[in-house]
């Protein structure tokens, strides 16, 4: 197995303290948003044998296992991250597999450069993802029931919101959500900026259920994404709780530290809270206009102590072990590739002693004994 040396990405929304605190290092004063563990070409983990991408490419069947290589191809199909949000991320949605393939092929056919600011599809893969909270973690996930959102907006007493309130109350659910999101994203920019400013002031004054949106508006003054965010469920995860974000579900992370795992893709369609390109027609094609409970996940324990976060896709499987002192050696050997990440205490994996924030890559089939006292996350695939 290989100890991983991982890249920390300095995105502007990142916390300056959360990842250093976990790693036991001094903050640099700069944002440290995400630590990537995997073989993604954007920032592959480094090993003593080269980058993890190079290690896998040199012998995919040995590193990934025959079944994984046959099902997902000669690459690690997931990316594991530590994610530390100190400010809201962009409001976004991901395509399903068919939409991603269609969109990618269309942009390739039109010769849209991969690095073009208006390019939507960087690859032909979908990007389901799971976020598991290590600290209290705030986010937005999925549409709130239109009638509830109408009451929320109406309670602000902002006259320019009345057309949205009326739309939310006058139509069937899917039509109401589609019409209101379309109206928000296509409104006159100056008029929308004034509405957002008034809305933000009212949210700040009222607090309570409005407080998360006041904070979003503080970070993104005048952005129409502030109103789009108010269409969504606000969720506060406690440590150990998780959210699964499937195709078409609008979402944004607001604040907190978590372990995130996703299919190996860069495909993101943005709805707001960003200076980046917002392709409204393509966004409306991908969004699922369905209201519902965001569905907080709690792990399901198995007899051997593994706690599994159950999700409906095969590209990744996330679980954790909370190991008490003196629990002996646990056999984690699998016929699939694994990344093991320590988030608390000290855990020994084979010959490697892992402190919080440290990780290893375990090739398929390699004998894997784990001991110690701490918390260990396991990322693998289903075949």
Tab-separated table of N, CA, C and O in Angstrom, residues 11-16 18 31-33 83-89 215 219 253-257:
chain	number	residue	atom	x	y	z
A	11	UNK	N	-9.058	27.386	-2.797
A	11	UNK	CA	-10.206	28.121	-3.317
A	11	UNK	C	-10.626	29.214	-2.337
A	11	UNK	O	-10.537	29.037	-1.117
A	12	UNK	N	-11.137	30.316	-2.868
A	12	UNK	CA	-11.408	31.499	-2.045
A	12	UNK	C	-12.422	31.248	-0.940
A	12	UNK	O	-12.389	31.900	0.099
A	13	UNK	N	-13.338	30.290	-1.144
A	13	UNK	CA	-14.372	30.032	-0.138
A	13	UNK	C	-13.875	29.166	1.018
A	13	UNK	O	-14.596	28.915	1.986
A	14	UNK	N	-12.652	28.694	0.957
A	14	UNK	CA	-12.160	27.753	1.946
A	14	UNK	C	-11.903	28.369	3.310
A	14	UNK	O	-11.584	29.556	3.438
A	15	UNK	N	-12.025	27.556	4.341
A	15	UNK	CA	-11.669	27.965	5.695
A	15	UNK	C	-10.154	28.122	5.794
A	15	UNK	O	-9.398	27.360	5.188
A	16	UNK	N	-9.715	29.101	6.565
A	16	UNK	CA	-8.271	29.283	6.772
A	16	UNK	C	-7.749	28.403	7.905
A	16	UNK	O	-6.525	28.267	8.056
A	18	UNK	N	-9.700	25.192	9.361
A	18	UNK	CA	-10.264	23.862	9.631
A	18	UNK	C	-9.327	22.725	9.231
A	18	UNK	O	-9.091	21.796	10.018
A	31	UNK	N	-6.817	30.674	2.434
A	31	UNK	CA	-7.869	29.654	2.497
A	31	UNK	C	-7.346	28.282	2.092
A	31	UNK	O	-6.544	28.163	1.156
A	32	UNK	N	-7.766	27.255	2.817
A	32	UNK	CA	-7.444	25.861	2.481
A	32	UNK	C	-8.774	25.135	2.367
A	32	UNK	O	-9.372	24.742	3.370
A	33	UNK	N	-9.241	24.979	1.124
A	33	UNK	CA	-10.623	24.577	0.873
A	33	UNK	C	-10.816	23.067	0.765
A	33	UNK	O	-11.747	22.513	1.360
A	83	UNK	N	-13.186	18.590	2.780
A	83	UNK	CA	-13.740	19.854	2.309
A	83	UNK	C	-13.997	20.760	3.508
A	83	UNK	O	-14.662	20.350	4.461
A	84	UNK	N	-13.441	21.987	3.450
A	84	UNK	CA	-13.566	22.932	4.555
A	84	UNK	C	-14.127	24.241	4.029
A	84	UNK	O	-13.407	25.047	3.434
A	85	UNK	N	-15.423	24.446	4.232
A	85	UNK	CA	-16.094	25.652	3.741
A	85	UNK	C	-16.072	26.729	4.818
A	85	UNK	O	-16.583	26.521	5.912
A	86	UNK	N	-15.483	27.871	4.477
A	86	UNK	CA	-15.520	29.027	5.360
A	86	UNK	C	-16.474	30.088	4.852
A	86	UNK	O	-16.769	31.064	5.546
A	87	UNK	N	-16.957	29.905	3.626
A	87	UNK	CA	-17.924	30.798	2.977
A	87	UNK	C	-18.741	29.941	2.021
A	87	UNK	O	-18.318	28.842	1.646
A	88	UNK	N	-19.924	30.399	1.602
A	88	UNK	CA	-20.761	29.580	0.726
A	88	UNK	C	-20.098	29.275	-0.611
A	88	UNK	O	-19.476	30.139	-1.228
A	89	UNK	N	-20.230	28.024	-1.050
A	89	UNK	CA	-19.816	27.638	-2.398
A	89	UNK	C	-20.899	28.044	-3.388
A	89	UNK	O	-22.010	28.401	-3.002
A	215	UNK	N	-26.476	35.592	5.568
A	215	UNK	CA	-25.040	35.338	5.477
A	215	UNK	C	-24.605	35.118	4.031
A	215	UNK	O	-23.561	35.622	3.595
A	219	UNK	N	-21.885	37.499	1.562
A	219	UNK	CA	-20.763	37.043	0.727
A	219	UNK	C	-20.984	37.341	-0.755
A	219	UNK	O	-20.013	37.511	-1.503
A	253	UNK	N	-22.805	24.097	-0.387
A	253	UNK	CA	-22.257	23.972	0.965
A	253	UNK	C	-21.989	25.371	1.496
A	253	UNK	O	-21.512	26.244	0.779
A	254	UNK	N	-22.286	25.579	2.779
A	254	UNK	CA	-22.203	26.918	3.362
A	254	UNK	C	-21.070	27.068	4.363
A	254	UNK	O	-20.350	28.065	4.345
A	255	UNK	N	-20.926	26.075	5.263
A	255	UNK	CA	-19.935	26.232	6.323
A	255	UNK	C	-19.699	24.890	6.997
A	255	UNK	O	-20.653	24.142	7.247
A	256	UNK	N	-18.431	24.573	7.279
A	256	UNK	CA	-18.127	23.367	8.039
A	256	UNK	C	-17.076	22.513	7.367
A	256	UNK	O	-16.651	22.765	6.233
A	257	UNK	N	-16.642	21.473	8.082
A	257	UNK	CA	-15.614	20.534	7.625
A	257	UNK	C	-16.240	19.167	7.425
A	257	UNK	O	-16.980	18.681	8.292
